[in-house]
Coordinates of C-alpha atoms and ligand atoms in Angstrom, one line a residue:
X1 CA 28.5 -11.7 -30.9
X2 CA 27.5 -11.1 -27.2
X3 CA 29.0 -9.7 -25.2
X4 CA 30.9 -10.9 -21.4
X5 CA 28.7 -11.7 -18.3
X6 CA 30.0 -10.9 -15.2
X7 CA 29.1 -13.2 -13.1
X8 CA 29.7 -14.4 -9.0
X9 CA 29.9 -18.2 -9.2
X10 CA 27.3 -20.2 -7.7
X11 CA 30.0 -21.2 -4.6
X12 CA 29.9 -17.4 -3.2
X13 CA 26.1 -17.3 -3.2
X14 CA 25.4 -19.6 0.0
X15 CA 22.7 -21.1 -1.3
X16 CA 23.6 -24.6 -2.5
X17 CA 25.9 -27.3 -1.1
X18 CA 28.2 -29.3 -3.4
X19 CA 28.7 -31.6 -5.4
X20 CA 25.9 -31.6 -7.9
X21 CA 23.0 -31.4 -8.4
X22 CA 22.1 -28.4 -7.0
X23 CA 18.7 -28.6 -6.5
X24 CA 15.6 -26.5 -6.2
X25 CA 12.6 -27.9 -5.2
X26 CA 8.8 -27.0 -4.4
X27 CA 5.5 -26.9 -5.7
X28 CA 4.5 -25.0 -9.0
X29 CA 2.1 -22.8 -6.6
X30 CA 1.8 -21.7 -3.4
X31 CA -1.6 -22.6 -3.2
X32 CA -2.0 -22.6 1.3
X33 CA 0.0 -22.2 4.3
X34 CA -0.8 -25.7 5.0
X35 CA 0.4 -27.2 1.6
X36 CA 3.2 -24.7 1.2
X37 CA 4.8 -25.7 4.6
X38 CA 3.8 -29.3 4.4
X39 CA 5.6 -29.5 1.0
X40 CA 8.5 -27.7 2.9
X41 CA 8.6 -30.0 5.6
X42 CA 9.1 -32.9 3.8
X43 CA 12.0 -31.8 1.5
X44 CA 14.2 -30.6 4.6
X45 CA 13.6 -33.5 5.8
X46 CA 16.3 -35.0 3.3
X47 CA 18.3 -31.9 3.2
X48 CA 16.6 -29.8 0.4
X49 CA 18.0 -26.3 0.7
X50 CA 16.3 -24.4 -2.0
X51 CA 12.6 -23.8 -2.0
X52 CA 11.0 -22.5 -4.8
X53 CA 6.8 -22.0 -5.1
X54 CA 5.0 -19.6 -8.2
X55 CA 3.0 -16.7 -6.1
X56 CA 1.7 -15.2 -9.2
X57 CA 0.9 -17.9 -12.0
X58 CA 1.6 -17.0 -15.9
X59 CA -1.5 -19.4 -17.2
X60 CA -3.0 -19.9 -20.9
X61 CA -6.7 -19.5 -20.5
X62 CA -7.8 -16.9 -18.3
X63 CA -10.2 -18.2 -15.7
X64 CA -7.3 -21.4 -14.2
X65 CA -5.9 -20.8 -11.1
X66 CA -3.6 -17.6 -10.9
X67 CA -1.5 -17.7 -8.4
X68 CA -2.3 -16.4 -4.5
X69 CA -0.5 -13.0 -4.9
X70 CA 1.1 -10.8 -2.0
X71 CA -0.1 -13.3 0.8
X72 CA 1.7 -15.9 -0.2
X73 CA 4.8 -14.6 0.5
X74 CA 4.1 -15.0 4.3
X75 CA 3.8 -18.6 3.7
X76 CA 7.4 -18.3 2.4
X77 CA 8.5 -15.8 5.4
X78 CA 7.4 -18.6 7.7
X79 CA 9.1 -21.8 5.3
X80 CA 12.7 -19.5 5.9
X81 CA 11.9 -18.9 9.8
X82 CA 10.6 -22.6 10.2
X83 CA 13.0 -24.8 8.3
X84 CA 16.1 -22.3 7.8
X85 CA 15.5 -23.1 4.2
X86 CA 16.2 -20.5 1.1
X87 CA 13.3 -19.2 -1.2
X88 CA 12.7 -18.5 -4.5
X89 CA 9.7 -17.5 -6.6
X90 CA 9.1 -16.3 -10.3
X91 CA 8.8 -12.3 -11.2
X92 CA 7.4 -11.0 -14.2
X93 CA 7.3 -7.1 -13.3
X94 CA 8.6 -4.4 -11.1
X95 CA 5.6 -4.8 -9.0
X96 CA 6.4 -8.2 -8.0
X97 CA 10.3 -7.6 -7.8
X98 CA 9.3 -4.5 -5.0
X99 CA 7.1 -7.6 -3.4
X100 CA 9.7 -10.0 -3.3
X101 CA 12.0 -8.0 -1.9
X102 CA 9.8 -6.3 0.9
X103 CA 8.7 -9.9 2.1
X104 CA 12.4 -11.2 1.9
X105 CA 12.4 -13.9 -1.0
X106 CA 16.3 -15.2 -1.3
X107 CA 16.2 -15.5 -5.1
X108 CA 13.9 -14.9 -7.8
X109 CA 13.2 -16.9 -11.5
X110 CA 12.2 -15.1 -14.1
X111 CA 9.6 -17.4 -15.9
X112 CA 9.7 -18.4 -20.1
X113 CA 7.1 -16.1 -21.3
X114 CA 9.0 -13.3 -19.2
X115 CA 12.0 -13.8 -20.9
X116 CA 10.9 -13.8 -24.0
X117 CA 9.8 -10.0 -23.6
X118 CA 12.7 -7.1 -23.2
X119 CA 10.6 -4.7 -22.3
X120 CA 9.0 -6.3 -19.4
X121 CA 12.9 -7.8 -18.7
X122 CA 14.5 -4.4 -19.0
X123 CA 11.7 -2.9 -16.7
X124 CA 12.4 -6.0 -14.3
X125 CA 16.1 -5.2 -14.4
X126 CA 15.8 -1.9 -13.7
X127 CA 13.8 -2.6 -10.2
X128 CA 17.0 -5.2 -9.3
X129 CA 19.5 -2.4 -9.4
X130 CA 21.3 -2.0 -6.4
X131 CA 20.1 -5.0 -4.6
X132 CA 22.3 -8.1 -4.6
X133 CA 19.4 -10.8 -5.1
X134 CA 20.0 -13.8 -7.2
X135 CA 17.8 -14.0 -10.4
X136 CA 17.8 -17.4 -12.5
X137 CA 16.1 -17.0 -16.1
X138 CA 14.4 -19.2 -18.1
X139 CA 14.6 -20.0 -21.5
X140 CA 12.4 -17.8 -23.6
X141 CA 9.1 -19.8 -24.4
X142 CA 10.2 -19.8 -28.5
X143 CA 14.1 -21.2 -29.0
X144 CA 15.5 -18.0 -29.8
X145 CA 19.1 -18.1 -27.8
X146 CA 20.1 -14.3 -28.4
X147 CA 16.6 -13.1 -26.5
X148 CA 18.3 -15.6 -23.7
X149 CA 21.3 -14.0 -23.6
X150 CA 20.0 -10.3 -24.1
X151 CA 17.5 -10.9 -20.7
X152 CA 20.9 -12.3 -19.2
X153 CA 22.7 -8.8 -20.2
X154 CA 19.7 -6.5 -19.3
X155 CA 19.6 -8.3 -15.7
X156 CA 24.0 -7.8 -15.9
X157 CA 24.0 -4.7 -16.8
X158 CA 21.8 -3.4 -14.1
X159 CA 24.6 -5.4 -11.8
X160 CA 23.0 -8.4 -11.2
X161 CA 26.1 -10.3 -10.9
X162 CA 24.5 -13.9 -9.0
X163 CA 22.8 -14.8 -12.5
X164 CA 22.2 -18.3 -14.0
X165 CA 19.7 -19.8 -16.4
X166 CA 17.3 -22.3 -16.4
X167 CA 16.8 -24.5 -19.3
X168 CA 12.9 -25.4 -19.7
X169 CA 12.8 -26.5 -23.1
X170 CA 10.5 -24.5 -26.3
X171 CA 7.4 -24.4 -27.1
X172 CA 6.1 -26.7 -30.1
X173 CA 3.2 -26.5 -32.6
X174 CA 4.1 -30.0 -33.3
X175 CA 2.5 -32.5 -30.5
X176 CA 5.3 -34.6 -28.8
X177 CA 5.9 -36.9 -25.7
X178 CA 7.4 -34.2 -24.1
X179 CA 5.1 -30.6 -23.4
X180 CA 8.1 -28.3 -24.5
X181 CA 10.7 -29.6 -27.0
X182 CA 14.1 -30.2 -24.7
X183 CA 16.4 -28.0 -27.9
X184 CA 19.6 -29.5 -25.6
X185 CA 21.3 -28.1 -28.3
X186 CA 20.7 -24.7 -27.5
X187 CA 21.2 -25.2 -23.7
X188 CA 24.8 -26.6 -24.8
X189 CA 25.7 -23.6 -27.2
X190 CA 24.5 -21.4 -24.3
X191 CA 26.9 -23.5 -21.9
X192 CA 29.4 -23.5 -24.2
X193 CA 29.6 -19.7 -24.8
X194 CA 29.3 -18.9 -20.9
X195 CA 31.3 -21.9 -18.9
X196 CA 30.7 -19.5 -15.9
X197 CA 27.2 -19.4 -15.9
X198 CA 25.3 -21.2 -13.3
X199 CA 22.7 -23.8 -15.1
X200 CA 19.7 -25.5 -14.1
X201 CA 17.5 -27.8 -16.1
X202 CA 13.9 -28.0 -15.2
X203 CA 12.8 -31.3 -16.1
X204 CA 8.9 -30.8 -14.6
X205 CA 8.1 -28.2 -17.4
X206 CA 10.4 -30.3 -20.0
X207 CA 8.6 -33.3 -19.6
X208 CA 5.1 -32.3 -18.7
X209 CA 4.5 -35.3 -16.7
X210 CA 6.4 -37.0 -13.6
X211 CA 6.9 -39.9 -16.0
X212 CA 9.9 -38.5 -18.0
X213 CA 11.5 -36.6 -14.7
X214 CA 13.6 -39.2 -14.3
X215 CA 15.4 -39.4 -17.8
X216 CA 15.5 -35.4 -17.9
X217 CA 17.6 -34.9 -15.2
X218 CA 19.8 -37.8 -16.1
X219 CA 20.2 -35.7 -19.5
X220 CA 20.6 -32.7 -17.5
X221 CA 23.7 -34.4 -15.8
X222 CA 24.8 -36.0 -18.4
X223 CA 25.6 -33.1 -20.0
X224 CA 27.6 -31.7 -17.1
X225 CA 24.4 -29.0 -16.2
X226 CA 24.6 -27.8 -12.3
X227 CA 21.4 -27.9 -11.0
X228 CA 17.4 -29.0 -11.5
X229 CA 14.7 -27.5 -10.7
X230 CA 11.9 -30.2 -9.7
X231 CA 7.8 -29.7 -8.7
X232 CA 7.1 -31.0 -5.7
X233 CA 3.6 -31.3 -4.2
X234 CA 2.6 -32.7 -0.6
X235 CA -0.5 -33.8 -2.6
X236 CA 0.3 -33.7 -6.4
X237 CA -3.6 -35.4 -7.1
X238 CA -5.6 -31.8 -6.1
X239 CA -3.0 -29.4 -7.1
X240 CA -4.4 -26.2 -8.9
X241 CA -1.3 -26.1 -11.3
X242 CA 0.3 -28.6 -13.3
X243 CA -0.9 -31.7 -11.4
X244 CA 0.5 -34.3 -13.7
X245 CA 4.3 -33.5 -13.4
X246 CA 4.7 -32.7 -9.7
X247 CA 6.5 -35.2 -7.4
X248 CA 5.9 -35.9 -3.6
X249 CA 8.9 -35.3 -1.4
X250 CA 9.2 -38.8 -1.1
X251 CA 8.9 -39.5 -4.9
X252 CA 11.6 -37.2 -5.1
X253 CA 14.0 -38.1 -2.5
X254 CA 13.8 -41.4 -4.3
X255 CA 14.5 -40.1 -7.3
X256 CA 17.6 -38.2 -6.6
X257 CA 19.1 -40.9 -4.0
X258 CA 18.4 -43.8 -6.1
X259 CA 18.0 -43.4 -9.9
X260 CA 19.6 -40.2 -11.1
X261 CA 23.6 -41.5 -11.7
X262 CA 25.9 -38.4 -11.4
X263 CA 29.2 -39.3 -13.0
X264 CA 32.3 -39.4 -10.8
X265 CA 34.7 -36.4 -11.7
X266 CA 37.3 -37.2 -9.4
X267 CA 39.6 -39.3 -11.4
X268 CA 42.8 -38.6 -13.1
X269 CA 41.2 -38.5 -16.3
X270 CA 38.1 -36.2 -15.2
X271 CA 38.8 -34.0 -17.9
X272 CA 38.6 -36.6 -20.5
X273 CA 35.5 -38.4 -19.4
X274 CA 33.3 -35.3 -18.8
X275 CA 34.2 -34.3 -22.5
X276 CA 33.6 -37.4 -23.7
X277 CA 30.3 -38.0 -21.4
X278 CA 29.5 -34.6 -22.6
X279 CA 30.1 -35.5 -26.7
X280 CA 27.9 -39.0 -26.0
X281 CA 25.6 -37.0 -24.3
X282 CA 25.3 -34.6 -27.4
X283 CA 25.0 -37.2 -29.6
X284 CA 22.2 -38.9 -28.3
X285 CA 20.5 -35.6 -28.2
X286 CA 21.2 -34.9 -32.1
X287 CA 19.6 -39.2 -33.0
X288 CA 16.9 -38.2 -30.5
X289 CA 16.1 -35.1 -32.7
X290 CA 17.2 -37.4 -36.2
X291 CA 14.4 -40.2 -34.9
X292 CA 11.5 -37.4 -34.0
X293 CA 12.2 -35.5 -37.6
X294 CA 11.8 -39.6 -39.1
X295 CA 8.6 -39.7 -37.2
X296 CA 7.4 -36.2 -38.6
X297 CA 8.5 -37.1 -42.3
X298 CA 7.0 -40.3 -42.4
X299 CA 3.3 -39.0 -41.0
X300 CA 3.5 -36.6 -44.1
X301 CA 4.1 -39.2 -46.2
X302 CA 1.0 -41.2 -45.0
X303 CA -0.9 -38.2 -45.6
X304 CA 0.2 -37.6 -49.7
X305 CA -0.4 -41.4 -49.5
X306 CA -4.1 -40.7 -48.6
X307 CA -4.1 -37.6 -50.8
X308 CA -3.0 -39.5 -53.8
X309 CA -5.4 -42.1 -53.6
X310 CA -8.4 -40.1 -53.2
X311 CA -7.3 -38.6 -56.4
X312 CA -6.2 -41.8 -57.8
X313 CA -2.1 -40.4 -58.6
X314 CA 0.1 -43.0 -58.8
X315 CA 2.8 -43.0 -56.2
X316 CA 6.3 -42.9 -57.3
X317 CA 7.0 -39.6 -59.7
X318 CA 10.4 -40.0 -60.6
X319 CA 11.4 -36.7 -61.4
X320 CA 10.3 -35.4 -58.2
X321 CA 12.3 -37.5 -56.6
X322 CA 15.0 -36.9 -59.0
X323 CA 14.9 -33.0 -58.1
X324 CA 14.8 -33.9 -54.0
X325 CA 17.8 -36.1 -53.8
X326 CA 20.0 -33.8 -56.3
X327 CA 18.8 -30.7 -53.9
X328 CA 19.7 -32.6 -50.6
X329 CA 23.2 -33.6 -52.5
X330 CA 23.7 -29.8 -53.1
X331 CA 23.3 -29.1 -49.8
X332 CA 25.2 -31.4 -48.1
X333 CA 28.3 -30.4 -49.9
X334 CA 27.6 -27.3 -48.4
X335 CA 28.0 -29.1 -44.9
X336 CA 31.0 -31.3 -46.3
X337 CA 28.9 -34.6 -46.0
X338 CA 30.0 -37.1 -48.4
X339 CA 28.0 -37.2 -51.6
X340 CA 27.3 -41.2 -51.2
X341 CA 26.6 -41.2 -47.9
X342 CA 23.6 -38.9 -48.4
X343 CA 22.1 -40.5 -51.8
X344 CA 22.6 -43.6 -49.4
X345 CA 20.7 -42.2 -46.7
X346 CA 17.7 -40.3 -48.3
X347 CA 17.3 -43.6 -51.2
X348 CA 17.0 -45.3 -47.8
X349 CA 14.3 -42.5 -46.4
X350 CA 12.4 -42.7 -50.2
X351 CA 11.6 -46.2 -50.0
X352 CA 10.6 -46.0 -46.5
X353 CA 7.9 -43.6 -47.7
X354 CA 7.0 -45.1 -51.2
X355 CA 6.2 -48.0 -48.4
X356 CA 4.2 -46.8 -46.1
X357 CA 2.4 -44.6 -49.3
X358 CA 1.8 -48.4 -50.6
X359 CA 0.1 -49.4 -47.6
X360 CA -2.1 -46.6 -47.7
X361 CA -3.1 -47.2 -51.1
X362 CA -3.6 -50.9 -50.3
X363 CA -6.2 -50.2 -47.3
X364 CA -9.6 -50.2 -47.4
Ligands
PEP401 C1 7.0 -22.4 -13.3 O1 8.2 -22.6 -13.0 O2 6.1 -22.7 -12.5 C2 6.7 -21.9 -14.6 C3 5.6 -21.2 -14.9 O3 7.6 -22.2 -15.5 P1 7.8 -21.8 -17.1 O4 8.1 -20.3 -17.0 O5 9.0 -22.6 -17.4 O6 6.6 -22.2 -17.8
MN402 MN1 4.5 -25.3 -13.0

């Protein structure tokens, strides 16, 4: 079981203005002055407090654009002096904490390949003790919630007290729509556990491409999350890191004037209707994940379809299907699910598959 965070809620910081969302905004790297402040420019324009830009870039392949380094961080001095705006940028060592803090950045992230490491997070919390900066941590890149919390207790433990998370979504073998697999039920078991905690959703990295920002965040706020974190680019076509998911300012303002619906909490019933907003929310998650793991069974069952043709087997083997549905009947006692309901369900999944198995055999 983990153990208590102690934590200073996100009013006391004086960083973000109410009601929600909270946002942080910026581009994925500080790549020039002129970009970084032009960026800058055009989200204070309507009232974006929080500027984030990556100085040092974590990147797959050596060789892609790695981040500016130190200079950057005069880019950011001069965003704070010129637009009275906050700024935040991602550490992933003591080095870059010492940096961060020499060149006054406001708040720091701790990025998902960061998190996932405790000895590069314990080595990052020791460098934060005795300052009073605010540090927001990523999910780990694999959906592991215990190495969340544990980066959350190594930063707590060195008294970072203005903590909060950012939920980024996991990594995936598996190719889908999305780059990283949303896991909004981890996010919610993390929520659930610490009510206190301060929580973001980043919806760039989740999705991968401006094209889903929208219907992330409305997740995010659907399920009752604080804050987003959101690219922004002055020129999204020619930036050096993740061009396809950054917004313009203006793409943005759009976005969170226009399309993203935050529910009203001021009612007498505000309790009720953010649980029950919260529970819808959570089941549309759970069919979302029922509908991808359809998709996943169903390609396998194209490919024993091929398989079995080229070596001429004949489709339906009763006794294999005999053994599956008496196993899956097994288990869901174990979960109290009703015996009928699940020969129901997976008779319903076998002919799907004898099906589309038929159609493979049928092709030329
Ligand atoms: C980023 O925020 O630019 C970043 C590198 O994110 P993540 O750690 O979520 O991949
Ligand atoms: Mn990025």
């Amino acid at each position: 079981m983990a153990n208590k965070l102690d934590i200073t809620p996100i009013g006391e910081w004086g960083f973000f203005t109410l009601p929600r969302p909270m946002v942080i905004a910026g581009p994925c790297s500080a790549e020039s002055r002129e970009q970084v402040l032009e960026t800058a420019a055009g989200l204070c324009e309507f009232g974006i407090h929080v500027f984030r830009a990556g100085i040092w870039k974590p990147r797959t392949h050596p060789g892609s654009f790695e981040g500016v380094g130190t200079p950057g961080l005069r880019w950011l001095q001069e965003v704070k002096e010129t637009f009275g705006m906050k700024v935040c940028t991602e550490v992933a060592s003591e080095k870059h904490v010492h940096e961060c803090i020499k060149y006054g950045v406001d708040m720091l992230w701790i990025g998902a390949r960061t998190s996932a490491n405790p000895f590069l997070m314990q080595e990052i919390a020791d460098a934060l003790e005795g300052t009073d900066i605010p540090v927001l941590v990523k999910n780990p890149v694999n959906p592991d919630l215990d190495l969340w919390i544990g980066a959350l207790e190594r930063l707590n433990r060195r008294g970072v007290r203005k903590l909060g998370v950012i939920h980024r979504g996991f990594s995936t073998y598996q190719k889908m729509a999305y780059r990283n697999d949303p896991g909004w039920r981890i996010a919610i078991e993390l929520r659930t556990r610490y009510p206190e905690l301060p929580f973001f959703a980043d919806p760039s990295h989740m999705g991968g491409d401006r094209k889903y920002i929208q219907e992330l965040s409305q997740r995010a706020m659907d399920l009752g999350l604080d804050g987003l974190m959101i690219e922004s680019h002055c020129n999204p076509a020619v930036a050096l890191s993740d061009a396809k998911q950054q917004l313009t300012p203006s793409a943005l303002k759009e976005l969170l004037e226009e399309k993203i619906v935050v529910r009203d909490s001021d009612t007498d019933l505000r309790a009720y209707r953010e649980n029950i907003d919260q529970l819808r929310a959570r089941i549309d998650v759970i069919d979302e994940n029922l509908l991808f793991a359809l998709k996943s069974r169903m390609d396998v069952s194209r490919r024993i379809g091929q398989y079995k043709k080229e070596h001429n087997i004949s489709i339906i083997q009763a006794t294999r299907w005999d053994e599956i549905l008496t196993g899956m009947v097994v288990r869901g006692r174990e979960y109290a699910l009703d015996e009928d309901f699940i020969k129901a369900l997976f008779n319903l999944i076998h002919e799907e598959s004898v099906r589309i198995q038929d159609n493979v055999l049928t092709e030329d």
